[in-house]
Short mmCIF file of C-alpha atoms and ligand atoms in Angstrom, two decimals:
data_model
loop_
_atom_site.label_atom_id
_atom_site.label_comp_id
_atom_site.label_asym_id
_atom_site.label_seq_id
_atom_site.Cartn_x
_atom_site.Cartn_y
_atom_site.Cartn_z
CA UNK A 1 -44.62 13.53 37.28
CA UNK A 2 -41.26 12.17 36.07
CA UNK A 3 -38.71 14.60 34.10
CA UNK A 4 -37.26 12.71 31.39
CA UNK A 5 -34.20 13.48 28.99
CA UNK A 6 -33.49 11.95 25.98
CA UNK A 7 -30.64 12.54 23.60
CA UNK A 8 -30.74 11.43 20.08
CA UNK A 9 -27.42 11.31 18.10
CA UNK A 10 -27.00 12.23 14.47
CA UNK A 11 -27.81 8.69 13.02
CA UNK A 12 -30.85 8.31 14.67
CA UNK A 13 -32.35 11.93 13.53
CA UNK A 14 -30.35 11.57 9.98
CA UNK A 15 -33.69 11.37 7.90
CA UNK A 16 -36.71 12.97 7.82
CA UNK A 17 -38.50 9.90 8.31
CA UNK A 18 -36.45 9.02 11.23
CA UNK A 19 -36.71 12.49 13.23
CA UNK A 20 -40.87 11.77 12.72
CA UNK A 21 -39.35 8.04 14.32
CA UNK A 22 -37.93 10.13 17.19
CA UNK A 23 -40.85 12.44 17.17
CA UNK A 24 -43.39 9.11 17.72
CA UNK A 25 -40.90 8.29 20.99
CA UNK A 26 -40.79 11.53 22.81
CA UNK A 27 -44.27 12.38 22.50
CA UNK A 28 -45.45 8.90 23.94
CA UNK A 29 -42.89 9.77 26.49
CA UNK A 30 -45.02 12.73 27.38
CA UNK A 31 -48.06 11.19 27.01
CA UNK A 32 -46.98 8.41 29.40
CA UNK A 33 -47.21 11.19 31.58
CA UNK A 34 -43.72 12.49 32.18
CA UNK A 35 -41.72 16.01 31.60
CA UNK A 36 -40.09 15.98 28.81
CA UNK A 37 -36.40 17.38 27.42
CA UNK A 38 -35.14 16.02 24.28
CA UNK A 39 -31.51 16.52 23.25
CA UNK A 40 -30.40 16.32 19.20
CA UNK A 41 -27.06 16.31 17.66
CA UNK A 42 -26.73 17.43 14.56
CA UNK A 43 -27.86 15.03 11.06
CA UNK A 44 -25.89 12.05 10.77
CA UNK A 45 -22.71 13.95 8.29
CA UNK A 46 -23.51 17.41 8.55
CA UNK A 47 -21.02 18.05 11.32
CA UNK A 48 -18.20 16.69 9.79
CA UNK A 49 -19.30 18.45 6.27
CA UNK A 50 -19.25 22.08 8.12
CA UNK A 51 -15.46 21.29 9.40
CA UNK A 52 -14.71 20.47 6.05
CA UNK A 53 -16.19 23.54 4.70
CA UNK A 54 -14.32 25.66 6.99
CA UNK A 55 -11.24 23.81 5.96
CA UNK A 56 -11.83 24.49 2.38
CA UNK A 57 -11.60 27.99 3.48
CA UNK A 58 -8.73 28.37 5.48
CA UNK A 59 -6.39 25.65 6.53
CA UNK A 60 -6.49 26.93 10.11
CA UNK A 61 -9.67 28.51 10.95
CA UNK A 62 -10.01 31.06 13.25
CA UNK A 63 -11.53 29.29 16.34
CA UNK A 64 -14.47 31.72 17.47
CA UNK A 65 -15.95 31.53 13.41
CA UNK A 66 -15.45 27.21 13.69
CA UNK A 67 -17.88 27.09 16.24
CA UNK A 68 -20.21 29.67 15.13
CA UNK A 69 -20.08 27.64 12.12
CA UNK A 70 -20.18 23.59 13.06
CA UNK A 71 -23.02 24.46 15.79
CA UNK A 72 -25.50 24.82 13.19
CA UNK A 73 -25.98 21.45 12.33
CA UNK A 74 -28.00 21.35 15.53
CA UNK A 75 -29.65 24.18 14.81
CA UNK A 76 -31.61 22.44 12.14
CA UNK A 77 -31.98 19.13 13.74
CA UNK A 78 -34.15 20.94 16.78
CA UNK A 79 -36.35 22.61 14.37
CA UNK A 80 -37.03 19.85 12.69
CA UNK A 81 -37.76 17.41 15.50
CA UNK A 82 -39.88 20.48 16.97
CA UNK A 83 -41.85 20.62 13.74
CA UNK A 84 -42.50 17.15 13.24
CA UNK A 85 -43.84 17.33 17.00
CA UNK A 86 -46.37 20.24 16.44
CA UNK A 87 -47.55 18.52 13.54
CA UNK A 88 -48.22 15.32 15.35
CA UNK A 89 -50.63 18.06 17.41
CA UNK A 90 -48.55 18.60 20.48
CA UNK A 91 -46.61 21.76 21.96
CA UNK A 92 -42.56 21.85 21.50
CA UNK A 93 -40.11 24.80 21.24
CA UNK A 94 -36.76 24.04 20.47
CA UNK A 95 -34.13 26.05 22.22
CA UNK A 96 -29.94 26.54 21.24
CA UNK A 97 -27.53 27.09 24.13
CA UNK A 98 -27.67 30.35 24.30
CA UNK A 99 -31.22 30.41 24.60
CA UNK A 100 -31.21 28.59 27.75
CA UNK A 101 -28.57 29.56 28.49
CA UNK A 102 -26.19 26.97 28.48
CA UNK A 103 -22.63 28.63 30.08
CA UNK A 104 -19.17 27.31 29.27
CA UNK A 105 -15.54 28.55 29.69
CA UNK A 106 -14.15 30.41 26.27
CA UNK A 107 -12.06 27.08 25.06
CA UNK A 108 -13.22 26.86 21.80
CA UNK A 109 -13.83 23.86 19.75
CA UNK A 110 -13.56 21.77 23.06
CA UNK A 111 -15.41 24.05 25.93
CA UNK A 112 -16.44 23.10 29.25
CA UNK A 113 -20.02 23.73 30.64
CA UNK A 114 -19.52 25.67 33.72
CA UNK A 115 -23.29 26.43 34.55
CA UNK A 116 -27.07 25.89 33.15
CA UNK A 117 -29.71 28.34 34.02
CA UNK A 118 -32.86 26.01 34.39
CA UNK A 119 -35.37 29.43 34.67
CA UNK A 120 -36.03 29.16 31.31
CA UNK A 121 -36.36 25.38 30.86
CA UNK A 122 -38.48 25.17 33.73
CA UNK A 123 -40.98 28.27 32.97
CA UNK A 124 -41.56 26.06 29.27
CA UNK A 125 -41.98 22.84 30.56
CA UNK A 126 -45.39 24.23 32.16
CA UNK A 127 -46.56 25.31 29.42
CA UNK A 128 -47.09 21.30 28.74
CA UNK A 129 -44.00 22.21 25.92
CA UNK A 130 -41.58 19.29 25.12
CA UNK A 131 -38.61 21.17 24.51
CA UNK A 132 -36.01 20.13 22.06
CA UNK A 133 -32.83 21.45 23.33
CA UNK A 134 -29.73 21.68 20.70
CA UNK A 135 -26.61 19.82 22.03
CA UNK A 136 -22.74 20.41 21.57
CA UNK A 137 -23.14 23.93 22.23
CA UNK A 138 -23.24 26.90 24.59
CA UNK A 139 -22.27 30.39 25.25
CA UNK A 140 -19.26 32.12 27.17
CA UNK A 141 -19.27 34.95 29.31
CA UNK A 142 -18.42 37.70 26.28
CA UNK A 143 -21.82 35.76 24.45
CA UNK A 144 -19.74 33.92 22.15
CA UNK A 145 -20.91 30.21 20.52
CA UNK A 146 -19.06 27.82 22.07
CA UNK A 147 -19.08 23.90 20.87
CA UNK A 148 -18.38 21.20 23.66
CA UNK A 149 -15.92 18.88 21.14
CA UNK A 150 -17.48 15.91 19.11
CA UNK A 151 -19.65 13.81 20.04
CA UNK A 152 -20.41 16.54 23.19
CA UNK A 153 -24.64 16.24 22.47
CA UNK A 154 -24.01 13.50 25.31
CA UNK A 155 -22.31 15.65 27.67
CA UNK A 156 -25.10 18.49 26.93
CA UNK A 157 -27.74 16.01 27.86
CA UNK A 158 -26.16 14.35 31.03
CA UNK A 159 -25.61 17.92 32.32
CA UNK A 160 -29.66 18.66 31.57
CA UNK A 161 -30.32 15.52 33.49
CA UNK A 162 -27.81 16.99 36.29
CA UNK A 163 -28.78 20.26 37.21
CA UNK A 164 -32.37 19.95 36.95
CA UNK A 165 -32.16 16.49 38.66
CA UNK A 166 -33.84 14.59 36.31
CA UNK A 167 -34.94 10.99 36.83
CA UNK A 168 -33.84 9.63 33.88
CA UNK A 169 -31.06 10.19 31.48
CA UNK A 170 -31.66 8.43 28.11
CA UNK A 171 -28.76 8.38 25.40
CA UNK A 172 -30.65 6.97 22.19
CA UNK A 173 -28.61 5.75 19.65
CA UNK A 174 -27.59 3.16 16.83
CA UNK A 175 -25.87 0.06 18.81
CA UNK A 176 -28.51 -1.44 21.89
CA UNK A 177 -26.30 0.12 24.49
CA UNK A 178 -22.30 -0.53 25.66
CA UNK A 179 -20.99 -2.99 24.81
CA UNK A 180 -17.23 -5.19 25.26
CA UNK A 181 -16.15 -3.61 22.05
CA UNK A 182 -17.02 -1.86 19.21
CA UNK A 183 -19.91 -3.82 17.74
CA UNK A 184 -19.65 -2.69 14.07
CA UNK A 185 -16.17 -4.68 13.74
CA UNK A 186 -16.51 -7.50 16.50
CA UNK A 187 -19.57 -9.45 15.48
CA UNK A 188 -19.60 -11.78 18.86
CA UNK A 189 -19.30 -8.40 20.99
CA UNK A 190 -21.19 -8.57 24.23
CA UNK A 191 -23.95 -5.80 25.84
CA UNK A 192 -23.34 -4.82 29.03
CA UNK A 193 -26.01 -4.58 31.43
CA UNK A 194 -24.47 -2.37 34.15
CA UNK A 195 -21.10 -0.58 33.43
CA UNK A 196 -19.63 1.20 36.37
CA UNK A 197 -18.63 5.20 35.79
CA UNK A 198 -14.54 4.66 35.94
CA UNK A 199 -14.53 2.25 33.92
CA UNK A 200 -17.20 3.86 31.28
CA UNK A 201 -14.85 6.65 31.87
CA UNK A 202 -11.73 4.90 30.98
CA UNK A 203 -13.33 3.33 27.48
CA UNK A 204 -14.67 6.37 26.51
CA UNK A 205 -11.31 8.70 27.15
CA UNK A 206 -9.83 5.67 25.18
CA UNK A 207 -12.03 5.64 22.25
CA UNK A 208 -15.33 4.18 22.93
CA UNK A 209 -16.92 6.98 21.13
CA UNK A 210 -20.96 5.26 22.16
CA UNK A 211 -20.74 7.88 25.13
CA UNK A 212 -18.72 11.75 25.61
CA UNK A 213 -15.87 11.15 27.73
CA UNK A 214 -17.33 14.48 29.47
CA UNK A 215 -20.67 13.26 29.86
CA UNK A 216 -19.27 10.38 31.72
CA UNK A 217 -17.32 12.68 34.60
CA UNK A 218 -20.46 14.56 34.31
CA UNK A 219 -22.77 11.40 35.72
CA UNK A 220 -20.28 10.66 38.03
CA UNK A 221 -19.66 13.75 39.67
CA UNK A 222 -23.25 14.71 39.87
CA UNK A 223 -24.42 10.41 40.40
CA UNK A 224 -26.53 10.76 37.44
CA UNK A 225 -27.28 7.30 35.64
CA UNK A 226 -27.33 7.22 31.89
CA UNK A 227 -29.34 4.65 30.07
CA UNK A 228 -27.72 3.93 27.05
CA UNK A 229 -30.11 2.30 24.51
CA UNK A 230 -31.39 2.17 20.86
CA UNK A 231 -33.37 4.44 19.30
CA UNK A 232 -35.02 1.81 16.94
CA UNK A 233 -35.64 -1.02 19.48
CA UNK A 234 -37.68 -1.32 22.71
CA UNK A 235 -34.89 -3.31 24.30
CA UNK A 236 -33.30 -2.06 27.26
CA UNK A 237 -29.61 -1.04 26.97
CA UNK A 238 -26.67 -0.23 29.51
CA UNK A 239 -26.72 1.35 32.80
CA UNK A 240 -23.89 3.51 33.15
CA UNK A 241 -23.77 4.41 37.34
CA UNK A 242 -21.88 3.99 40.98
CA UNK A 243 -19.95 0.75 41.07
CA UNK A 244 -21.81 -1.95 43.41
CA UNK A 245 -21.07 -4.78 44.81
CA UNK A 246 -23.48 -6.93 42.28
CA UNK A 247 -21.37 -5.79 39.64
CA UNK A 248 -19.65 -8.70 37.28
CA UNK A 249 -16.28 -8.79 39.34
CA UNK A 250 -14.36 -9.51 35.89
CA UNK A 251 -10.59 -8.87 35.05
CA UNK A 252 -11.28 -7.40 31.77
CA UNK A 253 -14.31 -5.62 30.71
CA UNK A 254 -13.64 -4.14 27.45
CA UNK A 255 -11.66 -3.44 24.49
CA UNK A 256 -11.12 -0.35 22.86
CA UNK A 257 -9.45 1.45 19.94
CA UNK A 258 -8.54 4.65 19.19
CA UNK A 259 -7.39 5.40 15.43
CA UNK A 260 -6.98 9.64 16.23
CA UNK A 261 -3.90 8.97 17.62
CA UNK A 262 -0.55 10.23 15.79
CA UNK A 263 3.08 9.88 17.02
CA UNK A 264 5.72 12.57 16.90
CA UNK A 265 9.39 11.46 17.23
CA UNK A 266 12.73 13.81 17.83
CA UNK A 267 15.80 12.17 17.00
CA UNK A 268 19.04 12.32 18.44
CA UNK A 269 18.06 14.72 20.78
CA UNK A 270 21.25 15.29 23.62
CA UNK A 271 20.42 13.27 26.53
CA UNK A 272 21.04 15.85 29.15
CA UNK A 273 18.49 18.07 32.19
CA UNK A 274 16.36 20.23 30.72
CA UNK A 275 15.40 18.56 27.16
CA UNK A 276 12.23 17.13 27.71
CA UNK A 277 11.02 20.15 29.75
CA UNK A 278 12.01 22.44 26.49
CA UNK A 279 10.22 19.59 24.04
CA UNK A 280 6.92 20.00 26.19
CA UNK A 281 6.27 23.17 27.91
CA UNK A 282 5.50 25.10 24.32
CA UNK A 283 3.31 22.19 23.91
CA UNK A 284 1.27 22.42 26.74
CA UNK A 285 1.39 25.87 26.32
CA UNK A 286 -0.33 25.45 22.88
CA UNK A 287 -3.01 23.45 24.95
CA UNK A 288 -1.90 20.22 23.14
CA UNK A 289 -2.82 17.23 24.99
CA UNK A 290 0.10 14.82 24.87
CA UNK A 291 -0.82 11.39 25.80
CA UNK A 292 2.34 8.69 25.71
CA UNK A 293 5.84 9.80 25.95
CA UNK A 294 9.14 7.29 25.73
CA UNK A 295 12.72 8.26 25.61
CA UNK A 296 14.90 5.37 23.89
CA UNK A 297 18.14 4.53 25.80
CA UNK A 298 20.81 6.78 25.45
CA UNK A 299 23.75 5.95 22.92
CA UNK A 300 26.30 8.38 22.83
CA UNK A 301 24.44 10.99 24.75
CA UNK A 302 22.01 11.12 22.50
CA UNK A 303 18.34 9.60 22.28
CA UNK A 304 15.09 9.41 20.83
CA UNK A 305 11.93 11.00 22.34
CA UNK A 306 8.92 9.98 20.77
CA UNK A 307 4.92 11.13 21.57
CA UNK A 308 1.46 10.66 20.69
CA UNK A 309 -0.71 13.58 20.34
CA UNK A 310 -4.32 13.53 18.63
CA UNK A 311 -4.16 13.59 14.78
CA UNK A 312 -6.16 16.46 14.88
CA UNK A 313 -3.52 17.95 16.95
CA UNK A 314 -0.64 16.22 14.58
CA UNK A 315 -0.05 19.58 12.36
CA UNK A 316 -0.14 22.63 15.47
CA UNK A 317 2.16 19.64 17.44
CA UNK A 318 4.67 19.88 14.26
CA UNK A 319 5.18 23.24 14.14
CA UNK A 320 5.53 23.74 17.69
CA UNK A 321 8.58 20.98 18.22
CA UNK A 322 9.59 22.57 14.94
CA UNK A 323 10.28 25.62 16.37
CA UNK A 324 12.46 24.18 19.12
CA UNK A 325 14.94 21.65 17.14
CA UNK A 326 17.16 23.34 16.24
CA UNK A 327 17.29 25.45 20.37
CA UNK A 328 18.14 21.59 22.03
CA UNK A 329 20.10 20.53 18.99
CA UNK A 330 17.83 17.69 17.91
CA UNK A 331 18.47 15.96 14.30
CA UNK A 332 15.14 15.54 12.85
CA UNK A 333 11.47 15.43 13.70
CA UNK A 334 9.25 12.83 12.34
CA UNK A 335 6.09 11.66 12.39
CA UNK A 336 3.55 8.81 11.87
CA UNK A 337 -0.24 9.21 11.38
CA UNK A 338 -0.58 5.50 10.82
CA UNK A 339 -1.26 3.74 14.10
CA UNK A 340 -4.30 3.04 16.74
CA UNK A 341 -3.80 2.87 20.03
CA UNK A 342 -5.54 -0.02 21.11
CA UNK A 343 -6.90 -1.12 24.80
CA UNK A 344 -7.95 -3.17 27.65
CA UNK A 345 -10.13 -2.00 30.24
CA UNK A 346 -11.38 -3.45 33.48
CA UNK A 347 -11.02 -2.65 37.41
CA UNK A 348 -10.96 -5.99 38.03
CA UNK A 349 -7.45 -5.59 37.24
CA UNK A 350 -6.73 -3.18 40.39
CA UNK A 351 -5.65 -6.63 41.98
CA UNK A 352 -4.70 -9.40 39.16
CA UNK A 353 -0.93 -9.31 37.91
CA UNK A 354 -0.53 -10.43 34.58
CA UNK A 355 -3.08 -8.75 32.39
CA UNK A 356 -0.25 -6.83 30.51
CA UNK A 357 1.88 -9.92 29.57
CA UNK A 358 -0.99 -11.69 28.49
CA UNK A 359 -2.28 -8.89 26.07
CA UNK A 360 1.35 -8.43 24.91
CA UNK A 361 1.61 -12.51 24.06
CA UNK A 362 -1.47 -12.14 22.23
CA UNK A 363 -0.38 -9.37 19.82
CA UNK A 364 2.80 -11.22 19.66
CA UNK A 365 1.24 -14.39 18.54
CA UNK A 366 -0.55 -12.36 15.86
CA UNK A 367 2.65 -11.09 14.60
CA UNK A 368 1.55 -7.39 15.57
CA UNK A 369 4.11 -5.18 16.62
CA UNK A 370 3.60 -2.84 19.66
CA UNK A 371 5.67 0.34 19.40
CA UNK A 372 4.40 1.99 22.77
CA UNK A 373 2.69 1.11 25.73
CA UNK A 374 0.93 2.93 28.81
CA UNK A 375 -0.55 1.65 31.88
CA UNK A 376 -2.71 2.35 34.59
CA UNK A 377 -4.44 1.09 37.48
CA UNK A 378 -7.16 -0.26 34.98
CA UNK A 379 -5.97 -0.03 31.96
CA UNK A 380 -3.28 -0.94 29.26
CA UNK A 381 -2.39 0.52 26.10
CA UNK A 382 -0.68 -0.59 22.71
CA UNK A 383 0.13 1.35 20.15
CA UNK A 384 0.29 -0.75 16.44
CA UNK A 385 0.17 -0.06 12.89
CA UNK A 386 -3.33 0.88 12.31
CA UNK A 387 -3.83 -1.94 9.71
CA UNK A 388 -4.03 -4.32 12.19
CA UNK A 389 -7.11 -2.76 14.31
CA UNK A 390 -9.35 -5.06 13.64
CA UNK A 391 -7.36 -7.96 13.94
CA UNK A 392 -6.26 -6.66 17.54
CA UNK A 393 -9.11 -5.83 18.92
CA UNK A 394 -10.88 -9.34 18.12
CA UNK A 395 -7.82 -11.60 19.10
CA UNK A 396 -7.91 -9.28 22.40
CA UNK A 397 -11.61 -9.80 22.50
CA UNK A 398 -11.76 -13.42 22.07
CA UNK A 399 -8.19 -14.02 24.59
CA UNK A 400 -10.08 -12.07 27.67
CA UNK A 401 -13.32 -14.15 26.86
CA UNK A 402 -15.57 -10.97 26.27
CA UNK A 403 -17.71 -12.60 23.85
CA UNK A 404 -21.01 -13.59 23.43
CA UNK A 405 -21.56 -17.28 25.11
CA UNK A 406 -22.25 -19.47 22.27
CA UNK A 407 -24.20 -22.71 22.36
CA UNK A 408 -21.93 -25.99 23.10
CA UNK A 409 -24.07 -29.08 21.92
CA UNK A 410 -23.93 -31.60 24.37
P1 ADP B 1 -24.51 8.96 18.14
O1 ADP B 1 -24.55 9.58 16.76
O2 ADP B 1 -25.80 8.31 18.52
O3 ADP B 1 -23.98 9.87 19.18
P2 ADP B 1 -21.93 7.64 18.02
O4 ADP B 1 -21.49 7.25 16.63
O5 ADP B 1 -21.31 8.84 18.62
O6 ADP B 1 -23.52 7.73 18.01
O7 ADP B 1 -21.73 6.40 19.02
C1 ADP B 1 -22.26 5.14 18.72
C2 ADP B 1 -21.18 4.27 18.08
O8 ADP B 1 -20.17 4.00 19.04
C3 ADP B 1 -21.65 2.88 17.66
O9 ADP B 1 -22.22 2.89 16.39
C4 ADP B 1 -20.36 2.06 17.73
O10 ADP B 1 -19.78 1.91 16.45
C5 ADP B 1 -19.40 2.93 18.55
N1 ADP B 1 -18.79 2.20 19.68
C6 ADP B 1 -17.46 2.15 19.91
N2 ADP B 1 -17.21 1.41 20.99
C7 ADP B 1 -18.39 0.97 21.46
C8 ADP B 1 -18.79 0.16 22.57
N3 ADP B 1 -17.90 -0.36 23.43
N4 ADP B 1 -20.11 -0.08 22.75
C9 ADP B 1 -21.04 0.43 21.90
N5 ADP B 1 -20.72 1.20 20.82
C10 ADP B 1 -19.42 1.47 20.60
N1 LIG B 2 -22.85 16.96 16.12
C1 LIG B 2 -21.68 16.89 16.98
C2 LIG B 2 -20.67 15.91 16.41
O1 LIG B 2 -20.90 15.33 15.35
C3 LIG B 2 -22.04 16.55 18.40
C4 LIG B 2 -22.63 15.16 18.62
O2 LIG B 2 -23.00 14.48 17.67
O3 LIG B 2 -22.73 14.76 19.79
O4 LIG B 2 -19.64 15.73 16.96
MG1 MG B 3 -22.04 10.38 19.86
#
């Protein structure tokens, strides 16, 4: 007997009519003969209309209460997928993360799982239940609700799949699997059959939002593979595991975007030792990621330092370089909500020069200005005016050949 998880996201159990859908699935799953653990993220909405809620409240809500509050969107969603099972006459129980009991650090609003108890789990799954576990959530040490970050349902699920060594790891979603880009705004976007973990790893940190960055070091630390697939087709999707050598050797494998991206800029801060370490240790102290930094030149010993921190982050960022302006004798601090950071991906170019200076020539020729840029072994970055998202990721797209093959008539 196989043990099979599945996680459905929030579009796919957004109706009542599709969690019976989802219902139909997982119990011919288990009637196929197989284990089964089902993972469900909240209704399609109702997590970002609990955030909202608690910002109607408060502008900055207390951390502990945000979590108690946006992890009941999944409290309903496993109910309800456990109902619609019973009354298709077969056994579930749904269970939430403390229930389990799902263990994670105390970093609210983004914590890590640090353990799974499978006692529990395993004791149910004899019964002949299907259980209907709630993702995005657990519980720390002092029994507070913790949430994993958005989109963490994945992560919940891959971690299932890891500790209790499952066979199969199922995401279920809207889109057939991975794919070169986002398919909802690049029509000619291709599916990947195979994706290996780094570079999965490297779209989703960069804004491929189809898969948890989390879930992703998750697989790969514990060789899990994730099928990533539809919910409303039979199709097969993407296999997310180990890189082999079968694997499309490719320069470029995919595009990304990331529009939760905001840029910070001191000006005419002195340009002398010390500066940057004042700018960013209160920052990282506030447990604010920071993700591109450039200082301008220096013109009269003074320069410009400018940053990109999540928009989410955009308003704690503020008032922390607020605080130290005036200390390193900075002018001004500004900001700019209005850009994307926008991406190619591919280990193919571990050993290819030339990848950057073609993607720059190709904004270029669009007229699209890059204001920062970030490499890595497999990756670069641009950051543009958000208006032209679109536009960049499909010229990008279509110059590194990602698309679908179409037809040439002889
Ligand atoms: P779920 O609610 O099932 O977790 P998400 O909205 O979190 O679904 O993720 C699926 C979405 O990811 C797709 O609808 C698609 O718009 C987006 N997406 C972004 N990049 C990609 C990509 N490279 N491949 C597939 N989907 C992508
Ligand atoms: N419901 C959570 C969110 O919207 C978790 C998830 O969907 O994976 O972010
Ligand atoms: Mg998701």
């Amino acid at each position: 007997m196989a043990l099979i998880i599945q996680k459905f996201g929030g579009t796919s159990v957004g109706t009542i009519d599709k969690i019976r859908h989802v219902a139909a699935r997982v119990v011919a799953t288990q009637k196929a003969g197989n284990d089964v653990i089902v993972v469900v993220s909240a209704m399609a909405g109702e997590t970002d209309r609990l955030i909202n809620l608690a910002h109607e409240m408060i502008d900055k809500p207390d951390e502990r209460e945000y979590d108690v509050m946006v992890s009941t969107g999944e409290q309903v969603s496993v109910a309800l997928l456990s109902m619609a099972i019973q009354s298709m006459g077969y056994k579930a129980l749904s269970l939430l993360g403390f229930q389990i009991k799902i263990s994670t650090n105390s970093d609210f609003t983004k914590a890590r799982i640090e353990d799974i108890d499978s006692q529990r789990i395993t004791k149910e799954l004899l019964k002949g239940n299907i259980l209907v576990v709630a993702g995005f959530q657990g519980v720390d040490e002092q029994e507070n609700i913790t949430t994993l970050g958005r989109g963490g349902s994945d992560t919940t699920a891959v971690a299932l799949a890891g500790v209790l060594k499952a066979d199969v790891c199922e995401i279920y979603t809207d889109v057939e699997g991975v794919y070169t880009t986002d398919p909802t705004i690049c029509p000619n976007a291709r599916k990947l059959e195979r994706i290996a973990y780094d570079e999965m790893l490297e779209m989703a940190s960069l804004g491929a939002k189809v898969l948890h960055t989390r879930s992703v070091e998750f697989a790969k630390k514990h060789n899990v593979t994730i099928h990533v697939r539809s919910t409303f087709s039979r199709n097969s999707g993407t296999m997310v595991m180990k890189e082999d050598i079968t694997m499309e050797k490719v320069l470029v494998s995919g595009v990304t975007y990331n529009r939760n991206e905001s840029k910070i800029t001191v000006v005419r801060v002195p340009d002398k030792p010390g500066v940057a370490s004042k700018i960013f240790t209160p920052i990282s102290e506030a447990n604010l990621n920071v993700d591109m930094i450039i200082q301008n030149v220096s013109e009269d010993g003074f320069t410009d330092l400018t940053f990109t921190v999540p928009e989410t982050d955009l308003k704690h960022a503020l008032e922390v370089v607020s605080g130290v302006v005036k200390e390193i004798g900075a002018a001004d601090v500004q900001f700019d909500k209005d850009i994307v950071k926008v991406s190619i991906v591919g280990v193919g170019m571990r050993s290819h020069a030339g990848v950057a200076a073609k993607m720059f020539n190709v904004l270029a020729s669009e007229g699209i200005n890059i204001m920062m840029i970030s490499t890595s072994e497999i990756k670069v970055s641009c950051i543009v005016n958000a208006k032209y998202t679109e536009l960049a990721v499909r010229v990008l797209h279509d110059a590194f050949e990602l698309g679908e093959e179409v037809a040439v008539e002889e």
